[in-house]
XYZ file of C-alpha atoms in Angstrom:
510
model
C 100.734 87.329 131.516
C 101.224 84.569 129.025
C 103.692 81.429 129.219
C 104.969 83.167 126.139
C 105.676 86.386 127.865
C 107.588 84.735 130.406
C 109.680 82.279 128.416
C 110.775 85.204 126.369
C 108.819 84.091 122.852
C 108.262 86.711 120.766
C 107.361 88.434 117.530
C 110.420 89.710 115.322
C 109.067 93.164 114.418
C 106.492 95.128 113.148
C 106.312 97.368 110.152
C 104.205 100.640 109.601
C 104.160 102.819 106.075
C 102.283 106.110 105.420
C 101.878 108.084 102.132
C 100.166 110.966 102.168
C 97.723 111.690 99.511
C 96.404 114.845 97.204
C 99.279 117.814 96.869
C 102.441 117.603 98.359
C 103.349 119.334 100.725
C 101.524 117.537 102.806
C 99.659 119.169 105.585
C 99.075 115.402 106.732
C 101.487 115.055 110.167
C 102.816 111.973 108.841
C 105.875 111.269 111.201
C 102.619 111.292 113.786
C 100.660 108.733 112.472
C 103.551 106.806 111.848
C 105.125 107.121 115.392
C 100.942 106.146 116.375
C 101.650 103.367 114.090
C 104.257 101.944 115.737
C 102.929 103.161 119.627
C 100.412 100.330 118.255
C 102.504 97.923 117.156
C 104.807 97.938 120.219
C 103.067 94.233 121.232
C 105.603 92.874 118.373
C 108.656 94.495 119.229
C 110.060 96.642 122.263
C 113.867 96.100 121.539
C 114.282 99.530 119.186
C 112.136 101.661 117.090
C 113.406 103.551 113.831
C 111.310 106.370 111.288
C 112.606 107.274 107.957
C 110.713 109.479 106.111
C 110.775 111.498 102.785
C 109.728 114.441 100.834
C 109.346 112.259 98.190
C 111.091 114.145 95.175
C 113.725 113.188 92.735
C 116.565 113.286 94.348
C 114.336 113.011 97.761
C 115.368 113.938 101.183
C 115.311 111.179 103.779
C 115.265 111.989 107.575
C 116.256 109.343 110.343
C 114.995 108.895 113.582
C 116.059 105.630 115.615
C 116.413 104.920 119.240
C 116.450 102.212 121.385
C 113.479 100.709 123.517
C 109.607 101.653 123.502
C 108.902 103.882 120.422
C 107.686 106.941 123.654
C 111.302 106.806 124.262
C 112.862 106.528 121.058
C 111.033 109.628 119.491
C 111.822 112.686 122.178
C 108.688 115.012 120.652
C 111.896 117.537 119.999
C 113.071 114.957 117.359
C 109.897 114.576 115.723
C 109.749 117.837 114.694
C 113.000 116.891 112.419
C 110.470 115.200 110.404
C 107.582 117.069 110.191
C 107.740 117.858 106.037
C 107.911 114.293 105.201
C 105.636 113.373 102.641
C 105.546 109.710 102.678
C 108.044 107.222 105.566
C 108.393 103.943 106.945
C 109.095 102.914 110.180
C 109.710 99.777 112.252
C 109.592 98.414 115.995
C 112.041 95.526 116.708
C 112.643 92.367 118.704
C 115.383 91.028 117.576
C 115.963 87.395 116.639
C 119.118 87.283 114.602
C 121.028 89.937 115.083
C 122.409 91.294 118.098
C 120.875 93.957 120.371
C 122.542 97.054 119.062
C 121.259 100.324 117.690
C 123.066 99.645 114.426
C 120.706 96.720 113.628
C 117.815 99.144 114.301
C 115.625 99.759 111.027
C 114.484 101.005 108.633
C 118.118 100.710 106.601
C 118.449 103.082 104.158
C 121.376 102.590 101.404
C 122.577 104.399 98.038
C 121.530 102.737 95.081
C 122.916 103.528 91.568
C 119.219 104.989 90.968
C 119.056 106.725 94.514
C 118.139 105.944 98.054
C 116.008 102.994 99.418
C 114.717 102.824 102.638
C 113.638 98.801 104.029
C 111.480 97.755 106.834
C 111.369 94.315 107.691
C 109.289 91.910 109.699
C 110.177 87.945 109.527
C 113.411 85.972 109.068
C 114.844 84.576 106.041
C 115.091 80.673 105.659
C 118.507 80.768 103.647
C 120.144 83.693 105.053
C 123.717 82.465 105.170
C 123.806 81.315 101.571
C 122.272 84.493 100.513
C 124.835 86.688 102.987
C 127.629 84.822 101.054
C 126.419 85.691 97.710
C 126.306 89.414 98.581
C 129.738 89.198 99.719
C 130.970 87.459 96.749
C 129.090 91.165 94.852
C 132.076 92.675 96.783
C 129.464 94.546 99.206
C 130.136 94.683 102.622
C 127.567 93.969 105.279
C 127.983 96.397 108.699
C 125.030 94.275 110.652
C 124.484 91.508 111.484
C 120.741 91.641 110.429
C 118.696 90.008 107.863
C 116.946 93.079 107.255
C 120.350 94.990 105.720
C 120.701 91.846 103.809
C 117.663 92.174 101.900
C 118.190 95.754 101.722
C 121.470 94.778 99.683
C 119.738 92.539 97.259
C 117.563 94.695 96.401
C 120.380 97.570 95.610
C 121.873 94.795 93.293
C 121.055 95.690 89.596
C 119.041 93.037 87.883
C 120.307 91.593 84.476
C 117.951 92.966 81.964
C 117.821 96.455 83.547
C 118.554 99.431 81.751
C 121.482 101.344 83.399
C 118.632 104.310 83.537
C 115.949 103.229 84.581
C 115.530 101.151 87.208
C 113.113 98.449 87.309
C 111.919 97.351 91.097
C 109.248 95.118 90.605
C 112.033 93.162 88.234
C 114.106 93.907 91.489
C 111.832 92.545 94.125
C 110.520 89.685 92.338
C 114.665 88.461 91.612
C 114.748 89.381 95.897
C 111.514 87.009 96.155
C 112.945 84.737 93.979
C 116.337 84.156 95.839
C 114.706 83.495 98.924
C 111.495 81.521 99.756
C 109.957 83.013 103.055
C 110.018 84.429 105.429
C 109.075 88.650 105.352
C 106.695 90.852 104.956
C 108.737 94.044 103.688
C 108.258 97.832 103.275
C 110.849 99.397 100.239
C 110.419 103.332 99.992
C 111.853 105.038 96.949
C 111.170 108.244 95.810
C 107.734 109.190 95.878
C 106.152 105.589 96.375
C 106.114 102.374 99.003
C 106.434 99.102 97.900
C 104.013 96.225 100.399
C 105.426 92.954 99.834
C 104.752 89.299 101.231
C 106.374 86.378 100.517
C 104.830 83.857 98.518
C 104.085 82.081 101.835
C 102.390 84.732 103.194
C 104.273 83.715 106.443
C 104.164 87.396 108.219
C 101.508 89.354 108.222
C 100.437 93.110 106.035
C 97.305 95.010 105.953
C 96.603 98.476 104.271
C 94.569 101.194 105.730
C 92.878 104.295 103.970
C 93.343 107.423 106.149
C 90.030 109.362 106.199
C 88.696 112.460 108.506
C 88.088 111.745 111.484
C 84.248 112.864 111.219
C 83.757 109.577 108.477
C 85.428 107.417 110.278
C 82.695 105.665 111.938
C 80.066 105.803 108.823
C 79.710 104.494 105.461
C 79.740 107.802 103.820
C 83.822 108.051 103.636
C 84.330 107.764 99.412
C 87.321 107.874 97.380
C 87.624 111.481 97.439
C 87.554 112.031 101.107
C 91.127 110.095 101.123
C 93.544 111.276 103.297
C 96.503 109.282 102.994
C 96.832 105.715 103.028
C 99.019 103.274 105.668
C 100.253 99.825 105.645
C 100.667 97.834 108.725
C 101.825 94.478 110.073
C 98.603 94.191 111.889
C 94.977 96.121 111.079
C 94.912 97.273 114.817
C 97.086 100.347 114.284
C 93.931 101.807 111.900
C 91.686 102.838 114.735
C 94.298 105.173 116.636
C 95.440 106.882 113.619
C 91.995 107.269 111.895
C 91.879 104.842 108.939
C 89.667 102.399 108.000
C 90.972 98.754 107.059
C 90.945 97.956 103.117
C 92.395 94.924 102.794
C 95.829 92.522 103.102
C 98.120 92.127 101.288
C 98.006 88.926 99.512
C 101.010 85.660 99.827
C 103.614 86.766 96.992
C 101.821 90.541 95.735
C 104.052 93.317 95.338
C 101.534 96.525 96.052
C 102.655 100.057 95.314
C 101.381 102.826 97.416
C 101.621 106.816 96.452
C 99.272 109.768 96.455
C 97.255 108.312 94.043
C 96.091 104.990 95.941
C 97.148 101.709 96.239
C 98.084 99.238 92.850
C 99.114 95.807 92.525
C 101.926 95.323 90.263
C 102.461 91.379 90.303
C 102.271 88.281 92.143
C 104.913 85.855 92.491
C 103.795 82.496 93.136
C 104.702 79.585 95.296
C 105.850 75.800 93.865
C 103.080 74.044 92.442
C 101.109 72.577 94.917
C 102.627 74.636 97.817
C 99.816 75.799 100.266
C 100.764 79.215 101.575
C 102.060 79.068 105.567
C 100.722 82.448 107.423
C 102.082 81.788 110.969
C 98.970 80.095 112.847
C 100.851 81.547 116.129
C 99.542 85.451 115.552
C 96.087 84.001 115.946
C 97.461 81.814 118.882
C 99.177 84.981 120.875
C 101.456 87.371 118.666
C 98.779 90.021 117.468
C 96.590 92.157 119.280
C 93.265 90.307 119.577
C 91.269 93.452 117.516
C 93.762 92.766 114.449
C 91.977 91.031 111.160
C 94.161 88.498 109.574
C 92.480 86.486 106.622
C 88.665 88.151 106.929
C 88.205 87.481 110.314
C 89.034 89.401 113.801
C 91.956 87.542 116.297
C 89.490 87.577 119.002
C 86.777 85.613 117.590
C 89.261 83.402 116.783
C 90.613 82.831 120.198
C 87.107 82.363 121.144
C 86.549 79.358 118.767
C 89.919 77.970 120.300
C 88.122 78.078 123.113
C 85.036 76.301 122.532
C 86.600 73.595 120.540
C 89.193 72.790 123.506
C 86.398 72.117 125.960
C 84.642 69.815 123.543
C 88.261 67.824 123.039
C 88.855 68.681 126.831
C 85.651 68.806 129.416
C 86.183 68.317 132.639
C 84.182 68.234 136.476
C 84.456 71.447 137.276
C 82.757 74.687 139.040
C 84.329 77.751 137.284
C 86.157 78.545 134.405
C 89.175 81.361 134.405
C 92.600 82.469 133.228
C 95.520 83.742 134.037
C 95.288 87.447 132.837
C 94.923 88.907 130.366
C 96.114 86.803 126.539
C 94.116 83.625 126.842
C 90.656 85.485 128.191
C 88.932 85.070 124.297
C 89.788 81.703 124.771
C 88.530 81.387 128.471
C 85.406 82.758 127.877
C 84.756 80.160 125.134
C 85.557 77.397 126.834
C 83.149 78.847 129.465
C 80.474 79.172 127.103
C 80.964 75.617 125.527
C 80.899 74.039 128.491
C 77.687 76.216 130.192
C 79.525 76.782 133.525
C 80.454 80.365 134.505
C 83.577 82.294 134.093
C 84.697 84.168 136.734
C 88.009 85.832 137.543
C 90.021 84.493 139.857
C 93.714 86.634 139.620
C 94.000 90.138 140.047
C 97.127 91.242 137.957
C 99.466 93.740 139.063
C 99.959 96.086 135.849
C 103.097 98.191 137.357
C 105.202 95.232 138.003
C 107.323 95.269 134.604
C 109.385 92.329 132.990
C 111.654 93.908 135.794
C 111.098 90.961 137.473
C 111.508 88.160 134.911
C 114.792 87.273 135.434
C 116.944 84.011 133.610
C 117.058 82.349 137.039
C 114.314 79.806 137.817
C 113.853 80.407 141.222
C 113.524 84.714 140.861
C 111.726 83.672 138.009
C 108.921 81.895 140.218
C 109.063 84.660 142.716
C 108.346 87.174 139.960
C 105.285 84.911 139.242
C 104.602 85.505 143.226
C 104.426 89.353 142.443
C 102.392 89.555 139.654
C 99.166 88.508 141.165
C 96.650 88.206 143.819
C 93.840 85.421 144.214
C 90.700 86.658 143.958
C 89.477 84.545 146.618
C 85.681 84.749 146.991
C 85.177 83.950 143.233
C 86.022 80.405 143.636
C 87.131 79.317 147.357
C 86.030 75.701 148.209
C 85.270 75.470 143.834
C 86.749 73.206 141.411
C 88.603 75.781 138.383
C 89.187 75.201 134.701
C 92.570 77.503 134.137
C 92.836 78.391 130.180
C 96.056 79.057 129.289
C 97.107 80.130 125.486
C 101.020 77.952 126.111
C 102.878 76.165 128.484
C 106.017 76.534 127.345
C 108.331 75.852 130.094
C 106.439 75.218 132.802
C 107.411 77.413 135.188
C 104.755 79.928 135.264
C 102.068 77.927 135.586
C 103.303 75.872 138.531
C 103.246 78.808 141.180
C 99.843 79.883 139.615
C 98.709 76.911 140.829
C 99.917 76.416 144.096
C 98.835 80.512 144.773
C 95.648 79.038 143.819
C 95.080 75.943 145.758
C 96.500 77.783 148.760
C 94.064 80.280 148.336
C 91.353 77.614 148.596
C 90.962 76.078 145.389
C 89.851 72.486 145.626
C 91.150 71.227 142.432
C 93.328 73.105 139.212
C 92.474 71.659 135.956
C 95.137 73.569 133.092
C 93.351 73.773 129.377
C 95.852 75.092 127.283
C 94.161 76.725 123.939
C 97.327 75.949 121.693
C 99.132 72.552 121.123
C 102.342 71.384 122.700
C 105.167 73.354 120.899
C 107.891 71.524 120.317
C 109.909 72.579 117.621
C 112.035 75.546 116.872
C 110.836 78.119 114.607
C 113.496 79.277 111.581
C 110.892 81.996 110.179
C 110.380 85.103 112.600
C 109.624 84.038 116.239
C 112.099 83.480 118.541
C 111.098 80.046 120.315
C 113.637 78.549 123.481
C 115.927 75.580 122.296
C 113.987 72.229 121.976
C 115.550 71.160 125.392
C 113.849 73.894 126.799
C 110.593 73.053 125.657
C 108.772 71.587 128.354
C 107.060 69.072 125.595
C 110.242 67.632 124.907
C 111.361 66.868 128.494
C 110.893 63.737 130.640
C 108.790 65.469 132.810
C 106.208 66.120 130.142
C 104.714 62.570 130.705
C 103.319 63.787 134.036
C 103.192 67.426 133.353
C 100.392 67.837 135.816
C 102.322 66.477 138.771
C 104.977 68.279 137.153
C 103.107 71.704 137.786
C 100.743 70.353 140.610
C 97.638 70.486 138.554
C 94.534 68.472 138.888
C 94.750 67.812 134.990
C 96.336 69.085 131.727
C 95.302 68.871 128.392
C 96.440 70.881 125.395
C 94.009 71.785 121.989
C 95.073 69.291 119.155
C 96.625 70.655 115.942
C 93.967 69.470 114.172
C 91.179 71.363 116.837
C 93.494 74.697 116.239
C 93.233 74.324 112.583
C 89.728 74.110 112.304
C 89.227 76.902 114.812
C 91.624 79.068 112.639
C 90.277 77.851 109.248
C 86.570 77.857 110.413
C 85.926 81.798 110.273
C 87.543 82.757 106.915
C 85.343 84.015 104.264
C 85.479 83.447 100.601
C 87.939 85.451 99.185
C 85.708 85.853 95.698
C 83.706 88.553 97.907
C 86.419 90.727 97.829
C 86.320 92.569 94.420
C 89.529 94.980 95.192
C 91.799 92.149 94.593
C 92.016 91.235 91.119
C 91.405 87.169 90.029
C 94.967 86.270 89.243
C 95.757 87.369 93.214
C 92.485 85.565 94.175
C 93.976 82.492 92.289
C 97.266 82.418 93.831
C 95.195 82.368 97.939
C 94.593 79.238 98.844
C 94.196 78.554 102.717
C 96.680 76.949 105.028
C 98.964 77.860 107.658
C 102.585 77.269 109.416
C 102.243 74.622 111.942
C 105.822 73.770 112.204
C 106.958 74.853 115.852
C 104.038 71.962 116.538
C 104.499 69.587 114.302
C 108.026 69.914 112.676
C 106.713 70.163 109.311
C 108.640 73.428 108.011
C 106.749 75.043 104.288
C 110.083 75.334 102.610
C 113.140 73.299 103.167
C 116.109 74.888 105.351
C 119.237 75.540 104.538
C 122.123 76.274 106.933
């Protein structure tokens, strides 16, 4: 249980596609993999959960299935079966950061288009959404949510200049969508018989795709071409494993991808200002994805681990044992452990059936929820000096009765190493961050945040240490010979460090 967990930080969303490949009808069960999909994405959203899938011909027939809460308990297994001859679908899991919590603002949004139905998933927040939900209005089209998603689901419905009143053109679409706003999403647009992967020029959310393959070849080298199933696309890579695909590659910052039953084929790229690094949130490294996800070449894990080792070498300390407070920041723990040569040991013993029940807005029940999460493992290090390695201290007040739980318990001294910097900003692109008065950084009480918390010491990872732990482990794109030069042109490296250091990719506009 993370700082982040408690302060209520989380991801917006995450997004799921499937098309199944070969002859339709399909006897791939694709509502399953994508309900699988999203059972694996839950981490990013837990708010509501929404399907939409199709039997991809012209006209096609849509089916919706949306609920609210854990996807288990938004898909009764009787309602699944409403969607069994889908051929192709999209679905989404949410937690919401603009909009309110309603089952209305539950996605995927599907809307008429002159040319047919569109179905949208997506994952972020735009930058300039008030300008942009002013412009739509001024179209004369109403908006029934108050979500960003329906927003961009309305752009896209709006006909671009130089298209031909029969035939519609959605790249031309998309790329006037990705040209009205800047960052930040990572969207899903089914129509028809086909699903459109897009990223923002920024590449500020994350998008992988997957290749479905039987379940005998999915552990060997021997799975071809031919022995394609279907093919998925995924906010993060670690939704592959349960549903039997192998990982293929991301999507790159600004490519438009289409996906059918033939394979996958990038259509364009649409590319940031000159001079503009791209801004992929450093944060789903940090805590947001599941540490098995790939982001960028290289596995969230191992990068956790480098966190690790480069905090103790900014941070070393006296010490006996090195832990952490289950189970987010343990990559980073165990790096730190091996950096430093002293052993890690566990020293909590979380209890997993006490919910978020517990976490309540109140400080005080907020502490005592704290108080019935864990128990100190005692023997591990009574009468020893422990290193704590925390991935945030956001507030504060998690932390605090951690420590005193351990001291009590026979700790001699507490020393907090948090493997992330000090946020202190708000973030206007997908994660939903306390106020900045909120922010423990940004209080008076930050200039003695150990005797704040009753810790023996505190220090944080710099931005720069992050950085270089992030930017350390990714490997030459050139390797890669899927993705086509002009893509491999448009990637350069860098990431969004702006909840840390106020220094936002694009500039806002309220």
């Amino acid at each position: 249980m993370s700082e982040f967990e408690e302060s209520g930080i989380g991801e917006e969303c995450g997004v799921f596609g499937c098309v199944a490949a070969g002859e339709w009808p399909t006897q791939l069960e694709v509502a399953q993999v994508l309900t699988l999909g999203l059972v694996a994405l839950q981490h990013r959203g837990q708010e509501s959960a929404g399907i939409v899938t199709s039997n991809g011909v012209n006209p096609p027939t849509y089916n919706t299935l949306k609920g609210m809460g854990l996807v288990n308990n938004a898909f009764p297994p009787e309602d699944l079966l409403k969607l069994r001859y889908g051929n192709l679908g999209i679905g989404h899991t949410r937690y919401s950061t603009t909009g309110i919590s309603e089952l209305q603002n539950c996605q995927p949004f599907v809307v008429d288009t002159l040319h047919g139905k569109i179905a949208v998933a997506h994952n972020g927040e735009l930058v300039n959404a008030a300008a942009l939900r002013k412009k739509v209005m001024r179209h004369g089209v109403g908006l029934s949510t108050s979500s960003d998603s329906e927003l961009i689901t309305q752009l896209l419905a709006l006909t671009p200049p130089m298209e031909e009143l029969d035939a519609p053109d959605w790249v031309a679409r998309i790329k006037n969508l990705m040209h009205e706003t800047p960052t930040s999403y990572s969207l899903l647009v089914m129509y028809t018989d086909v699903i459109y992967a897009i990223r923002d020029p920024y590449g500020n959310r994350p998008l992988s795709i997957g290749r479905l393959v039987p379940i005998s070849k999915l552990h060997t080298a021997g799975a071809g071409e031919g022995d394609t199933e279907g093919w998925v696309v995924s906010s993060e890579s670690c939704s592959f494993q349960s549903i039997g695909a192998k990982y293929y590659r991301e999507v790159m910052p600004g490519e438009i991808v289409q996906i059918s039953k033939h394979g996958v084929k990038s259509l364009s790229i649409v590319p940031r200002p000159e001079g503009d690094l791209p801004a992929f949130c450093i944060f789903e490294y940090v805590y947001f994805a599941r540490p098995d996800s790939i982001f960028e070449g290289q596995m969230v894990y191992t990068v956790r681990q480098r966190c690790g080792r480069q905090l103790a070498i900014e941070a070393p300390t006296e010490a006996d044992v090195v832990s952490t407070v289950p189970e987010s920041a343990t990559p980073a723990a165990l790096g730190y452990a091996e950096q430093s040569g002293l052993p890690y040991v566990e020293v909590l013993c979380k209890n997993r059936y006490v919910g978020r029940t517990f976490i309540q807005p109140n400080t005080r029940l907020r502490q005592l929820g704290v108080a019935k999460k864990f128990g100190a493992l005692t023997d591990n290090f009574a009468g020893k000096r422990v290193v704590l390695v925390d991935d945030s201290i956001v507030r504060g007040n998690t932390i605090a009765p951690i420590i005193k739980l351990l001291k009590e318990a026979g700790a001699t001294e507490v020393h907090i190493r948090v493997a992330s910097p000090p946020i202190r900003f708000p973030c206007y692109m997908g994660i939903n961050i306390p106020t900045k008065e909120e922010l423990i950084a940004n209080r008076p009480e930050f200039k003695d945040i150990a005797g704040y918390i009753g810790a023996s010491s505190v220090q944080y990872l710099s931005v720069e240490g992050l950085v270089s732990a992030v930017q350390g482990g990714i490997p030459s794109l050139q390797k890669d010979e899927r993705i086509s030069t002009n893509t491999k042109a448009s990637r350069r490296v860098g990431h969004c460090t702006a909840c840390l250091t106020g220094k936002y990719p694009v500039e806002l506009e309220w």
